[in-house]
Amino acid sequence: MKIRSFILAAVFTVSSVSAFAQKGEVANAKKNYESYVQLKEANSLPLAMPNLKNAKTSIDKAVAHDKTSADPTAWTYKALIYGELALMDTVPATSKPLITESQTAHKKALELDKDGANKANLDHASGAIFSQYELNQGVRAYQTSNFADAYTSFSNALNYRPGDTTITYYAGLSAINSKNYEAGIKSYEALTKTNFSANNQIYLDLSRLYSMKGDTAKAIAIAGEGAAKFGDAALATQEIELSLMSGKQKEVITKIADQAQKDPKNKLYPYYLGIAYSTVGDNAKAEESYLQALTIDPAFADATINIGGVMLNKGIALYNEANKLPPTQQKEYDVIMKKATVEFDKAFPYLQKATELDGKSRIALENLKTYYLVKKDNAKVEELTKKIEALP
C-alpha cells in the first residue's frame, strides 16, 4: 500500500469512529433518560437523578458536535432532558433557564424532524413537560397569593395543553382572585361547554360574576341554564333572587312554586313567593305564602315584617277609601272603616312581633308607627319616632 493511501484510510477511519462516538452519545443520553423515567415512575427519584445527570452530559456533547448537531433525535432528547431538569428545580431563577433551553431545543428538533420520527417525544415534551412546568409555577404563585402571575402561568400551561379543564379552572380562579373578571368569565364560560365535574358551581360563580358586572339578564340566564341542567337548588335560588330583584316577579312565580314543592322545608321559597305575589298585586296569595314561611320558621323576621306590611296596607287602602267618601255616605263610611279596623287588628300581632324579632329594622318600626297613627295612640307614635330617629 502506498503511504498516501494509508494516511487517507487512517483519516477516514478516525472520522468514522468520531461520528460513531457521537451517535453513541445520543444513544447513551436516550438510554439514561429512559432509565430515569422508569425509576421516576416507580417513585424512586433519588435513584433516578444520576441517570438524568448522565443523560445531560451525553446530550450536551452530542448537540455540540459537528457530526450530530443536526440530528433531530439529539435535539429531541435535549428538550426532554432539560425539561425534566427544569421540573425537578423548584427555584424559578435556576429552573427558568433550563426550561428555556428545553423549549429552544424543542423548536430546533421540530425544524430538523422532517419525517416526524420524533413526533411522539416532541408532543410529550410540550404536552406533558412544558405544561407541567407552567402548571407548577402557577400553583406556587397561587399559594403565595400572587394571583396575576398564577393566571399567566396557568394560561401558558393551556397553550401546551389546550382544553384541559383542571388548568382552565385554575386559570379562571386565579383571574377572579386578581380581579381580572373578564378573564375569569372567559375561563368559566369555556368550562360550561365541557363535562367538568364541578360545573354546577362554575355556573353559580359565573352567574355571580355577571351580576357583579351589572349584567343581570346574563346572570339570570346562566343561573337558569345551570339550574335546568343540574337540578341544582343553589342555582335555582340564584335565578329566583335575581329575577325578583330585577322586576321579573311574574315570570318567576312558577319556578319558585316548583322549588317550594321540591324542598317543602325551605322557608325561603314561600317567602319569595310572598314577595312575587305581593309585587303583582295578589295580596291573598302573598299573605298565604308568608304564613307558610312562618309555619316553617315562626321566628323568620323578614316574613313577619312582610306579612304585617301586606295586612297593614290592606287596612290603609280601605281607610283611605272610606275617607274619600262625602259626609252624606256615613253608612258606607262606617262599613268600610269596620273592614279597615279588622285588617289593622289582624296585622297588629305581626307588626308587634316584627319589632321584637328585629328591633333595628326601620321598616318594622315604621309599620308599627303607622298602625298607632291610625289608632291615634300619640304616646306610642312618639315612642316609636324616637326609636326610628336613633337608628344609624
mmCIF file of C-alpha atoms in Angstrom:
data_model
loop_
_atom_site.group_PDB
_atom_site.id
_atom_site.type_symbol
_atom_site.label_atom_id
_atom_site.label_comp_id
_atom_site.label_asym_id
_atom_site.label_seq_id
_atom_site.Cartn_x
_atom_site.Cartn_y
_atom_site.Cartn_z
ATOM 1 C CA MET A 1 0.000 0.000 0.000
ATOM 2 C CA LYS A 2 1.206 3.451 -0.834
ATOM 3 C CA ILE A 3 1.933 5.697 2.104
ATOM 4 C CA ARG A 4 -0.531 8.382 0.888
ATOM 5 C CA SER A 5 -3.346 5.824 0.588
ATOM 6 C CA PHE A 6 -2.595 4.540 4.071
ATOM 7 C CA ILE A 7 -2.797 8.065 5.528
ATOM 8 C CA LEU A 8 -6.137 8.713 3.779
ATOM 9 C CA ALA A 9 -7.517 5.409 5.065
ATOM 10 C CA ALA A 10 -6.402 6.270 8.595
ATOM 11 C CA VAL A 11 -8.061 9.685 8.442
ATOM 12 C CA PHE A 12 -11.259 8.116 7.132
ATOM 13 C CA THR A 13 -11.270 5.567 9.951
ATOM 14 C CA VAL A 14 -10.721 8.200 12.669
ATOM 15 C CA SER A 15 -13.558 10.289 11.210
ATOM 16 C CA SER A 16 -15.894 7.273 11.208
ATOM 17 C CA VAL A 17 -15.004 6.431 14.797
ATOM 18 C CA SER A 18 -15.655 10.051 15.841
ATOM 19 C CA ALA A 19 -19.082 10.084 14.186
ATOM 20 C CA PHE A 20 -19.907 6.723 15.731
ATOM 21 C CA ALA A 21 -18.806 8.013 19.130
ATOM 22 C CA GLN A 22 -21.176 10.986 18.864
ATOM 23 C CA LYS A 23 -24.012 8.694 17.775
ATOM 24 C CA GLY A 24 -23.126 6.726 20.869
ATOM 25 C CA GLU A 25 -23.601 9.841 22.997
ATOM 26 C CA VAL A 26 -27.139 10.229 21.610
ATOM 27 C CA ALA A 27 -27.843 6.565 22.346
ATOM 28 C CA ASN A 28 -26.349 6.919 25.823
ATOM 29 C CA ALA A 29 -28.471 10.006 26.530
ATOM 30 C CA LYS A 30 -31.560 8.141 25.342
ATOM 31 C CA LYS A 31 -30.745 5.089 27.468
ATOM 32 C CA ASN A 32 -30.113 7.149 30.617
ATOM 33 C CA TYR A 33 -33.194 9.281 30.067
ATOM 34 C CA GLU A 34 -35.417 6.204 29.696
ATOM 35 C CA SER A 35 -33.925 4.696 32.857
ATOM 36 C CA TYR A 36 -34.618 7.960 34.656
ATOM 37 C CA VAL A 37 -38.263 7.915 33.535
ATOM 38 C CA GLN A 38 -38.745 4.305 34.654
ATOM 39 C CA LEU A 39 -37.291 4.981 38.110
ATOM 40 C CA LYS A 40 -39.225 8.238 38.476
ATOM 41 C CA GLU A 41 -42.499 6.495 37.649
ATOM 42 C CA ALA A 42 -41.597 3.853 40.232
ATOM 43 C CA ASN A 43 -41.269 6.650 42.835
ATOM 44 C CA SER A 44 -37.508 6.132 43.091
ATOM 45 C CA LEU A 45 -36.434 9.693 42.338
ATOM 46 C CA PRO A 46 -33.139 9.575 44.314
ATOM 47 C CA LEU A 47 -32.087 6.589 42.194
ATOM 48 C CA ALA A 48 -33.363 8.251 39.026
ATOM 49 C CA MET A 49 -31.472 11.560 39.274
ATOM 50 C CA PRO A 50 -27.973 10.179 38.439
ATOM 51 C CA ASN A 51 -29.404 8.833 35.181
ATOM 52 C CA LEU A 52 -30.806 12.259 34.295
ATOM 53 C CA LYS A 53 -27.456 13.911 35.023
ATOM 54 C CA ASN A 54 -25.634 11.334 32.879
ATOM 55 C CA ALA A 55 -28.182 11.893 30.120
ATOM 56 C CA LYS A 56 -27.491 15.624 30.250
ATOM 57 C CA THR A 57 -23.723 15.087 29.996
ATOM 58 C CA SER A 58 -24.130 12.902 26.918
ATOM 59 C CA ILE A 59 -26.684 15.087 25.150
ATOM 60 C CA ASP A 60 -24.614 18.234 25.691
ATOM 61 C CA LYS A 61 -21.747 16.537 23.886
ATOM 62 C CA ALA A 62 -23.975 15.266 21.095
ATOM 63 C CA VAL A 63 -25.634 18.570 20.153
ATOM 64 C CA ALA A 64 -22.301 20.387 20.303
ATOM 65 C CA HIS A 65 -20.503 18.053 17.905
ATOM 66 C CA ASP A 66 -20.500 18.712 14.159
ATOM 67 C CA LYS A 67 -21.461 15.126 13.373
ATOM 68 C CA THR A 68 -24.672 15.156 15.436
ATOM 69 C CA SER A 69 -25.519 18.839 15.736
ATOM 70 C CA ALA A 70 -28.179 18.428 13.027
ATOM 71 C CA ASP A 71 -29.576 15.180 14.417
ATOM 72 C CA PRO A 72 -33.278 15.710 15.280
ATOM 73 C CA THR A 73 -33.176 12.882 17.814
ATOM 74 C CA ALA A 74 -30.350 14.591 19.708
ATOM 75 C CA TRP A 75 -32.312 17.845 19.941
ATOM 76 C CA THR A 76 -35.458 15.965 20.880
ATOM 77 C CA TYR A 77 -33.713 14.327 23.822
ATOM 78 C CA LYS A 78 -32.157 17.616 24.820
ATOM 79 C CA ALA A 79 -35.672 19.059 25.017
ATOM 80 C CA LEU A 80 -36.825 16.111 27.125
ATOM 81 C CA ILE A 81 -33.806 16.049 29.432
ATOM 82 C CA TYR A 82 -33.605 19.772 30.072
ATOM 83 C CA GLY A 83 -37.371 19.865 30.558
ATOM 84 C CA GLU A 84 -37.185 17.211 33.266
ATOM 85 C CA LEU A 85 -34.307 19.064 34.932
ATOM 86 C CA ALA A 86 -36.483 22.184 34.988
ATOM 87 C CA LEU A 87 -39.328 20.240 36.574
ATOM 88 C CA MET A 88 -37.005 18.988 39.301
ATOM 89 C CA ASP A 89 -35.802 22.504 40.106
ATOM 90 C CA THR A 90 -38.171 24.397 42.401
ATOM 91 C CA VAL A 91 -36.203 27.657 42.260
ATOM 92 C CA PRO A 92 -37.518 29.863 39.410
ATOM 93 C CA ALA A 93 -34.190 31.662 38.977
ATOM 94 C CA THR A 94 -32.453 28.404 38.056
ATOM 95 C CA SER A 95 -35.339 26.457 36.547
ATOM 96 C CA LYS A 96 -36.274 29.177 34.059
ATOM 97 C CA PRO A 97 -33.006 28.942 32.056
ATOM 98 C CA LEU A 98 -33.428 25.155 31.926
ATOM 99 C CA ILE A 99 -36.973 25.280 30.573
ATOM 100 C CA THR A 100 -35.961 27.978 28.102
ATOM 101 C CA GLU A 101 -33.121 25.758 26.862
ATOM 102 C CA SER A 102 -35.548 22.866 26.594
ATOM 103 C CA GLN A 103 -38.005 24.923 24.537
ATOM 104 C CA THR A 104 -35.229 26.142 22.259
ATOM 105 C CA ALA A 105 -34.142 22.531 21.697
ATOM 106 C CA HIS A 106 -37.746 21.563 21.034
ATOM 107 C CA LYS A 107 -38.049 24.218 18.348
ATOM 108 C CA LYS A 108 -34.788 23.057 16.749
ATOM 109 C CA ALA A 109 -35.930 19.428 16.788
ATOM 110 C CA LEU A 110 -39.198 20.336 15.092
ATOM 111 C CA GLU A 111 -37.291 22.082 12.310
ATOM 112 C CA LEU A 112 -34.986 19.084 11.770
ATOM 113 C CA ASP A 113 -37.512 16.263 12.209
ATOM 114 C CA LYS A 114 -38.692 16.243 8.591
ATOM 115 C CA ASP A 115 -40.034 12.683 8.633
ATOM 116 C CA GLY A 116 -41.763 13.004 12.017
ATOM 117 C CA ALA A 117 -39.793 10.182 13.577
ATOM 118 C CA ASN A 118 -39.588 12.082 16.885
ATOM 119 C CA LYS A 119 -43.153 13.390 16.914
ATOM 120 C CA ALA A 120 -44.329 11.342 19.905
ATOM 121 C CA ASN A 121 -41.453 12.522 22.084
ATOM 122 C CA LEU A 122 -41.794 16.116 20.928
ATOM 123 C CA ASP A 123 -45.524 16.032 21.692
ATOM 124 C CA HIS A 124 -44.710 14.658 25.122
ATOM 125 C CA ALA A 125 -42.226 17.465 25.733
ATOM 126 C CA SER A 126 -44.811 20.146 25.020
ATOM 127 C CA GLY A 127 -47.970 18.446 26.210
ATOM 128 C CA ALA A 128 -46.553 16.997 29.412
ATOM 129 C CA ILE A 129 -43.299 18.665 30.419
ATOM 130 C CA PHE A 130 -43.799 22.290 29.319
ATOM 131 C CA SER A 131 -47.396 22.341 30.505
ATOM 132 C CA GLN A 132 -46.444 20.758 33.828
ATOM 133 C CA TYR A 133 -43.687 23.307 34.347
ATOM 134 C CA GLU A 134 -46.117 26.196 33.832
ATOM 135 C CA LEU A 135 -48.696 24.449 35.991
ATOM 136 C CA ASN A 136 -46.161 24.102 38.804
ATOM 137 C CA GLN A 137 -45.244 27.790 38.524
ATOM 138 C CA GLY A 138 -48.914 28.707 38.639
ATOM 139 C CA VAL A 139 -49.572 26.631 41.754
ATOM 140 C CA ARG A 140 -46.589 28.183 43.562
ATOM 141 C CA ALA A 141 -47.717 31.681 42.602
ATOM 142 C CA TYR A 142 -51.286 30.961 43.714
ATOM 143 C CA GLN A 143 -50.117 29.571 47.056
ATOM 144 C CA THR A 144 -48.290 32.832 47.737
ATOM 145 C CA SER A 145 -51.376 34.869 46.697
ATOM 146 C CA ASN A 146 -49.632 36.139 43.567
ATOM 147 C CA PHE A 147 -52.799 35.592 41.581
ATOM 148 C CA ALA A 148 -51.904 37.649 38.492
ATOM 149 C CA ASP A 149 -48.722 35.619 37.922
ATOM 150 C CA ALA A 150 -50.639 32.429 38.655
ATOM 151 C CA TYR A 151 -53.139 33.300 35.939
ATOM 152 C CA THR A 152 -50.307 33.963 33.464
ATOM 153 C CA SER A 153 -48.675 30.605 34.236
ATOM 154 C CA PHE A 154 -51.925 28.648 34.007
ATOM 155 C CA SER A 155 -52.718 30.382 30.711
ATOM 156 C CA ASN A 156 -49.260 29.406 29.435
ATOM 157 C CA ALA A 157 -49.931 25.809 30.508
ATOM 158 C CA LEU A 158 -53.125 25.839 28.443
ATOM 159 C CA ASN A 159 -51.111 26.807 25.364
ATOM 160 C CA TYR A 160 -49.427 23.409 25.672
ATOM 161 C CA ARG A 161 -52.479 21.513 26.895
ATOM 162 C CA PRO A 162 -55.492 23.261 25.328
ATOM 163 C CA GLY A 163 -58.875 22.313 26.688
ATOM 164 C CA ASP A 164 -57.582 20.848 29.950
ATOM 165 C CA THR A 165 -60.499 21.519 32.307
ATOM 166 C CA THR A 166 -58.496 21.485 35.545
ATOM 167 C CA ILE A 167 -55.998 24.041 34.259
ATOM 168 C CA THR A 168 -58.827 26.119 32.783
ATOM 169 C CA TYR A 169 -60.467 26.153 36.215
ATOM 170 C CA TYR A 170 -57.210 27.184 37.899
ATOM 171 C CA ALA A 171 -56.771 29.966 35.338
ATOM 172 C CA GLY A 172 -60.305 31.238 35.931
ATOM 173 C CA LEU A 173 -59.958 31.089 39.710
ATOM 174 C CA SER A 174 -56.653 32.965 39.595
ATOM 175 C CA ALA A 175 -58.089 35.608 37.275
ATOM 176 C CA ILE A 176 -61.051 36.194 39.594
ATOM 177 C CA ASN A 177 -58.808 36.452 42.650
ATOM 178 C CA SER A 178 -56.669 39.006 40.826
ATOM 179 C CA LYS A 179 -59.890 40.923 39.976
ATOM 180 C CA ASN A 180 -59.407 40.219 36.277
ATOM 181 C CA TYR A 181 -63.094 39.382 35.948
ATOM 182 C CA GLU A 182 -63.214 39.390 32.153
ATOM 183 C CA ALA A 183 -60.552 36.670 32.016
ATOM 184 C CA GLY A 184 -62.313 34.758 34.778
ATOM 185 C CA ILE A 185 -65.584 34.856 32.874
ATOM 186 C CA LYS A 186 -63.849 33.673 29.702
ATOM 187 C CA SER A 187 -62.368 30.662 31.525
ATOM 188 C CA TYR A 188 -65.617 29.750 33.237
ATOM 189 C CA GLU A 189 -67.594 30.168 30.011
ATOM 190 C CA ALA A 190 -65.214 27.678 28.413
ATOM 191 C CA LEU A 191 -65.809 25.211 31.254
ATOM 192 C CA THR A 192 -69.593 25.329 30.803
ATOM 193 C CA LYS A 193 -69.066 23.840 27.344
ATOM 194 C CA THR A 194 -67.311 20.797 28.860
ATOM 195 C CA ASN A 195 -68.191 17.985 31.258
ATOM 196 C CA PHE A 196 -66.107 19.476 34.075
ATOM 197 C CA SER A 197 -67.053 17.708 37.314
ATOM 198 C CA ALA A 198 -67.748 20.920 39.268
ATOM 199 C CA ASN A 199 -69.770 22.677 36.579
ATOM 200 C CA ASN A 200 -72.759 23.284 38.843
ATOM 201 C CA GLN A 201 -70.533 25.527 40.991
ATOM 202 C CA ILE A 202 -68.976 27.049 37.865
ATOM 203 C CA TYR A 203 -72.432 28.067 36.624
ATOM 204 C CA LEU A 204 -73.207 29.636 40.005
ATOM 205 C CA ASP A 205 -69.920 31.551 40.140
ATOM 206 C CA LEU A 206 -70.344 32.648 36.527
ATOM 207 C CA SER A 207 -73.831 33.964 37.265
ATOM 208 C CA ARG A 208 -72.435 35.898 40.230
ATOM 209 C CA LEU A 209 -69.661 37.347 38.080
ATOM 210 C CA TYR A 210 -72.164 38.646 35.530
ATOM 211 C CA SER A 211 -74.245 40.056 38.370
ATOM 212 C CA MET A 212 -71.184 41.879 39.734
ATOM 213 C CA LYS A 213 -70.654 43.372 36.276
ATOM 214 C CA GLY A 214 -74.219 44.612 36.284
ATOM 215 C CA ASP A 215 -75.360 42.251 33.516
ATOM 216 C CA THR A 216 -78.364 40.900 35.420
ATOM 217 C CA ALA A 217 -80.036 39.459 32.324
ATOM 218 C CA LYS A 218 -76.997 37.317 31.563
ATOM 219 C CA ALA A 219 -76.642 36.356 35.228
ATOM 220 C CA ILE A 220 -80.257 35.141 35.282
ATOM 221 C CA ALA A 221 -79.827 33.253 32.002
ATOM 222 C CA ILE A 222 -76.693 31.468 33.234
ATOM 223 C CA ALA A 223 -78.305 30.542 36.571
ATOM 224 C CA GLY A 224 -81.416 29.294 34.780
ATOM 225 C CA GLU A 225 -79.397 27.236 32.314
ATOM 226 C CA GLY A 226 -77.390 25.655 35.124
ATOM 227 C CA ALA A 227 -80.475 25.006 37.255
ATOM 228 C CA ALA A 228 -82.174 23.216 34.356
ATOM 229 C CA LYS A 229 -79.050 21.209 33.538
ATOM 230 C CA PHE A 230 -78.144 20.072 37.052
ATOM 231 C CA GLY A 231 -81.358 20.450 39.065
ATOM 232 C CA ASP A 232 -79.251 22.433 41.498
ATOM 233 C CA ALA A 233 -81.078 24.254 44.319
ATOM 234 C CA ALA A 234 -78.386 26.932 44.716
ATOM 235 C CA LEU A 235 -78.627 27.804 41.018
ATOM 236 C CA ALA A 236 -82.421 27.814 41.142
ATOM 237 C CA THR A 237 -82.304 30.147 44.137
ATOM 238 C CA GLN A 238 -79.842 32.417 42.349
ATOM 239 C CA GLU A 239 -82.150 32.647 39.342
ATOM 240 C CA ILE A 240 -85.143 33.372 41.602
ATOM 241 C CA GLU A 241 -83.404 36.029 43.686
ATOM 242 C CA LEU A 242 -82.001 37.852 40.673
ATOM 243 C CA SER A 243 -85.375 37.715 38.932
ATOM 244 C CA LEU A 244 -87.122 39.184 41.961
ATOM 245 C CA MET A 245 -84.552 41.956 42.234
ATOM 246 C CA SER A 246 -84.848 42.825 38.545
ATOM 247 C CA GLY A 247 -88.613 43.121 38.459
ATOM 248 C CA LYS A 248 -89.346 39.747 36.859
ATOM 249 C CA GLN A 249 -91.677 38.605 39.657
ATOM 250 C CA LYS A 250 -94.463 37.407 37.384
ATOM 251 C CA GLU A 251 -92.104 35.369 35.192
ATOM 252 C CA VAL A 252 -90.524 33.546 38.118
ATOM 253 C CA ILE A 253 -93.600 32.606 40.211
ATOM 254 C CA THR A 254 -93.899 29.133 38.658
ATOM 255 C CA LYS A 255 -90.215 28.405 39.227
ATOM 256 C CA ILE A 256 -90.450 29.441 42.876
ATOM 257 C CA ALA A 257 -93.501 27.221 43.353
ATOM 258 C CA ASP A 258 -91.643 24.292 41.768
ATOM 259 C CA GLN A 259 -88.699 24.743 44.130
ATOM 260 C CA ALA A 260 -91.034 25.042 47.119
ATOM 261 C CA GLN A 261 -92.570 21.702 46.140
ATOM 262 C CA LYS A 262 -89.151 20.078 45.820
ATOM 263 C CA ASP A 263 -87.935 21.463 49.137
ATOM 264 C CA PRO A 264 -91.016 22.000 51.370
ATOM 265 C CA LYS A 265 -88.922 22.626 54.492
ATOM 266 C CA ASN A 266 -87.063 25.567 52.975
ATOM 267 C CA LYS A 267 -88.639 28.776 54.315
ATOM 268 C CA LEU A 268 -87.100 30.932 51.578
ATOM 269 C CA TYR A 269 -89.279 29.638 48.753
ATOM 270 C CA PRO A 270 -92.673 30.534 50.258
ATOM 271 C CA TYR A 271 -91.106 33.814 51.388
ATOM 272 C CA TYR A 272 -90.003 34.542 47.812
ATOM 273 C CA LEU A 273 -93.475 33.560 46.590
ATOM 274 C CA GLY A 274 -94.915 36.098 49.014
ATOM 275 C CA ILE A 275 -92.697 38.810 47.546
ATOM 276 C CA ALA A 276 -93.638 37.848 43.982
ATOM 277 C CA TYR A 277 -97.376 37.708 44.650
ATOM 278 C CA SER A 278 -97.296 40.938 46.621
ATOM 279 C CA THR A 279 -95.487 42.714 43.786
ATOM 280 C CA VAL A 280 -98.017 41.588 41.169
ATOM 281 C CA GLY A 281 -100.870 42.672 43.443
ATOM 282 C CA ASP A 282 -102.155 39.280 44.591
ATOM 283 C CA ASN A 283 -102.235 40.060 48.317
ATOM 284 C CA ALA A 284 -104.273 36.997 49.263
ATOM 285 C CA LYS A 285 -101.661 34.624 47.838
ATOM 286 C CA ALA A 286 -98.853 36.775 49.228
ATOM 287 C CA GLU A 287 -100.367 36.514 52.703
ATOM 288 C CA GLU A 288 -100.823 32.768 52.308
ATOM 289 C CA SER A 289 -97.201 32.355 51.201
ATOM 290 C CA TYR A 290 -95.789 34.388 54.089
ATOM 291 C CA LEU A 291 -97.864 32.347 56.541
ATOM 292 C CA GLN A 292 -96.390 29.181 55.004
ATOM 293 C CA ALA A 293 -92.872 30.539 55.549
ATOM 294 C CA LEU A 294 -93.773 31.320 59.183
ATOM 295 C CA THR A 295 -95.138 27.800 59.630
ATOM 296 C CA ILE A 296 -91.660 26.535 58.752
ATOM 297 C CA ASP A 297 -89.899 29.157 60.903
ATOM 298 C CA PRO A 298 -92.092 31.162 63.300
ATOM 299 C CA ALA A 299 -89.123 33.431 64.106
ATOM 300 C CA PHE A 300 -88.495 34.363 60.456
ATOM 301 C CA ALA A 301 -88.196 38.145 60.854
ATOM 302 C CA ASP A 302 -88.367 39.102 57.164
ATOM 303 C CA ALA A 303 -91.531 37.087 56.562
ATOM 304 C CA THR A 304 -93.068 38.550 59.737
ATOM 305 C CA ILE A 305 -92.282 42.097 58.609
ATOM 306 C CA ASN A 306 -93.686 41.455 55.141
ATOM 307 C CA ILE A 307 -96.933 39.793 56.177
ATOM 308 C CA GLY A 308 -97.552 42.583 58.675
ATOM 309 C CA GLY A 309 -96.920 45.074 55.896
ATOM 310 C CA VAL A 310 -99.337 43.327 53.494
ATOM 311 C CA MET A 311 -102.112 43.296 56.091
ATOM 312 C CA LEU A 312 -101.403 46.869 57.135
ATOM 313 C CA ASN A 313 -101.551 48.060 53.506
ATOM 314 C CA LYS A 314 -104.918 46.365 53.022
ATOM 315 C CA GLY A 315 -106.206 48.255 56.026
ATOM 316 C CA ILE A 316 -104.703 51.536 54.821
ATOM 317 C CA ALA A 317 -106.282 51.094 51.380
ATOM 318 C CA LEU A 318 -109.693 50.637 52.999
ATOM 319 C CA TYR A 319 -109.056 53.519 55.404
ATOM 320 C CA ASN A 320 -108.189 55.864 52.502
ATOM 321 C CA GLU A 321 -111.186 54.647 50.530
ATOM 322 C CA ALA A 322 -113.516 55.453 53.449
ATOM 323 C CA ASN A 323 -112.036 58.913 53.938
ATOM 324 C CA LYS A 324 -112.679 59.818 50.311
ATOM 325 C CA LEU A 325 -116.425 59.403 50.820
ATOM 326 C CA PRO A 326 -118.572 62.545 51.244
ATOM 327 C CA PRO A 327 -120.259 63.165 54.637
ATOM 328 C CA THR A 328 -123.582 62.121 53.119
ATOM 329 C CA GLN A 329 -122.392 58.496 52.885
ATOM 330 C CA GLN A 330 -121.884 57.874 56.575
ATOM 331 C CA LYS A 331 -123.236 54.316 56.450
ATOM 332 C CA GLU A 332 -120.863 53.313 53.670
ATOM 333 C CA TYR A 333 -118.055 55.021 55.570
ATOM 334 C CA ASP A 334 -118.815 53.013 58.710
ATOM 335 C CA VAL A 335 -118.881 49.716 56.782
ATOM 336 C CA ILE A 336 -115.535 50.332 55.093
ATOM 337 C CA MET A 337 -113.914 51.601 58.306
ATOM 338 C CA LYS A 338 -115.071 48.465 60.099
ATOM 339 C CA LYS A 339 -113.340 46.362 57.430
ATOM 340 C CA ALA A 340 -110.217 48.511 57.754
ATOM 341 C CA THR A 341 -110.199 48.021 61.516
ATOM 342 C CA VAL A 342 -110.373 44.237 61.028
ATOM 343 C CA GLU A 343 -107.320 44.375 58.779
ATOM 344 C CA PHE A 344 -105.410 46.643 61.200
ATOM 345 C CA ASP A 345 -106.172 44.378 64.133
ATOM 346 C CA LYS A 346 -105.233 41.332 62.082
ATOM 347 C CA ALA A 347 -101.910 42.954 61.189
ATOM 348 C CA PHE A 348 -101.041 44.141 64.698
ATOM 349 C CA PRO A 349 -99.605 40.867 66.134
ATOM 350 C CA TYR A 350 -97.230 40.603 63.177
ATOM 351 C CA LEU A 351 -96.302 44.288 63.321
ATOM 352 C CA GLN A 352 -95.520 43.979 67.014
ATOM 353 C CA LYS A 353 -93.617 40.702 66.652
ATOM 354 C CA ALA A 354 -91.557 42.093 63.769
ATOM 355 C CA THR A 355 -90.128 44.787 66.052
ATOM 356 C CA GLU A 356 -89.374 42.150 68.673
ATOM 357 C CA LEU A 357 -87.570 39.902 66.188
ATOM 358 C CA ASP A 358 -85.621 42.780 64.638
ATOM 359 C CA GLY A 359 -85.643 45.907 66.770
ATOM 360 C CA LYS A 360 -83.324 47.700 64.356
ATOM 361 C CA SER A 361 -85.492 47.233 61.277
ATOM 362 C CA ARG A 362 -86.613 50.658 60.096
ATOM 363 C CA ILE A 363 -89.427 49.093 58.058
ATOM 364 C CA ALA A 364 -90.746 47.139 61.057
ATOM 365 C CA LEU A 365 -90.702 50.247 63.281
ATOM 366 C CA GLU A 366 -92.283 52.463 60.604
ATOM 367 C CA ASN A 367 -95.078 49.921 60.039
ATOM 368 C CA LEU A 368 -95.883 49.717 63.734
ATOM 369 C CA LYS A 369 -95.800 53.507 63.990
ATOM 370 C CA THR A 370 -98.309 53.714 61.106
ATOM 371 C CA TYR A 371 -100.600 51.348 62.975
ATOM 372 C CA TYR A 372 -100.532 53.584 66.051
ATOM 373 C CA LEU A 373 -101.063 56.688 63.907
ATOM 374 C CA VAL A 374 -104.254 55.138 62.586
ATOM 375 C CA LYS A 375 -105.231 54.208 66.139
ATOM 376 C CA LYS A 376 -104.398 57.777 67.264
ATOM 377 C CA ASP A 377 -102.145 56.489 70.061
ATOM 378 C CA ASN A 378 -99.833 59.504 70.262
ATOM 379 C CA ALA A 379 -97.726 58.135 73.110
ATOM 380 C CA LYS A 380 -96.804 55.053 71.073
ATOM 381 C CA VAL A 381 -96.221 57.166 67.966
ATOM 382 C CA GLU A 382 -93.793 59.360 69.907
ATOM 383 C CA GLU A 383 -92.033 56.342 71.397
ATOM 384 C CA LEU A 384 -91.535 54.721 68.003
ATOM 385 C CA THR A 385 -90.466 58.021 66.420
ATOM 386 C CA LYS A 386 -87.622 58.245 68.929
ATOM 387 C CA LYS A 387 -86.551 54.662 68.186
ATOM 388 C CA ILE A 388 -86.537 55.349 64.460
ATOM 389 C CA GLU A 389 -84.542 58.575 64.886
ATOM 390 C CA ALA A 390 -81.994 56.699 66.990
ATOM 391 C CA LEU A 391 -81.291 54.223 64.195
ATOM 392 C CA PRO A 392 -77.915 54.581 62.445
#
